[in-house]
Amino acid sequence: MHQAMSYHIFNTHEYIKALIKTGMKEKQAEVVVKGLLESREYDFSRLATKDELLATKQELKAEFAGLKAELTELKAEVSGIKVDILKWMIPLLFTVIAMVATVMFKMLGH
């Protein structure tokens, strides 16, 4: 069955007159009508569909999951590095304390 397309003609002059009757200034009414006409001419094919948005959401979730895994790995590496630093720093600290104590005893003991 063939459907006939019907087009509604937008009477800008009538719409401007109606806006003016409600108390709007003529220049304001003209700007409103111009904006309305421009919005009707917008190319909606450039907007994302719901399916495209859902696909993007899934891609972002996957990307964030990957980043979270990398962050967990880095956190483990940093913890290992901290342990390695402590392995060197603690003996070094005791060595410095012992050296300072030795120098102090030699100076006080003459």
Coordinates of N, CA and C in Angstrom, one line a residue, residues 7 21 27-28 34 45 53 58 63 73 75 83 110:
Y7 N 3.2 17.2 3.7 CA 4.2 18.2 4.2 C 3.3 19.3 4.8
K21 N 1.7 38.7 19.7 CA 0.5 38.8 20.5 C 0.7 38.4 21.9
K27 N 11.5 41.8 16.9 CA 12.8 41.3 16.6 C 13.1 40.0 17.3
Q28 N 12.6 39.9 18.6 CA 12.8 38.6 19.3 C 12.0 37.5 18.6
K34 N 13.5 32.2 13.2 CA 14.7 31.9 12.4 C 15.4 30.7 13.0
S45 N 21.4 13.0 10.5 CA 22.1 11.8 10.1 C 23.5 11.9 10.7
L53 N 26.1 4.4 20.3 CA 26.5 4.9 21.6 C 26.7 3.7 22.5
Q58 N 30.7 0.1 25.3 CA 31.3 -1.1 25.5 C 32.8 -1.0 25.2
E63 N 38.4 -0.6 27.4 CA 39.6 0.2 27.5 C 39.9 0.5 28.9
E73 N 49.2 -3.8 37.7 CA 50.6 -4.3 37.4 C 51.6 -3.2 37.9
K75 N 51.2 -0.9 40.1 CA 51.2 -0.8 41.5 C 52.0 -2.0 42.1
V83 N 60.3 -2.2 48.2 CA 61.0 -3.2 49.0 C 62.4 -3.2 48.7
H110 N 88.9 11.3 73.0 CA 90.2 11.8 72.6 C 91.2 10.7 72.4

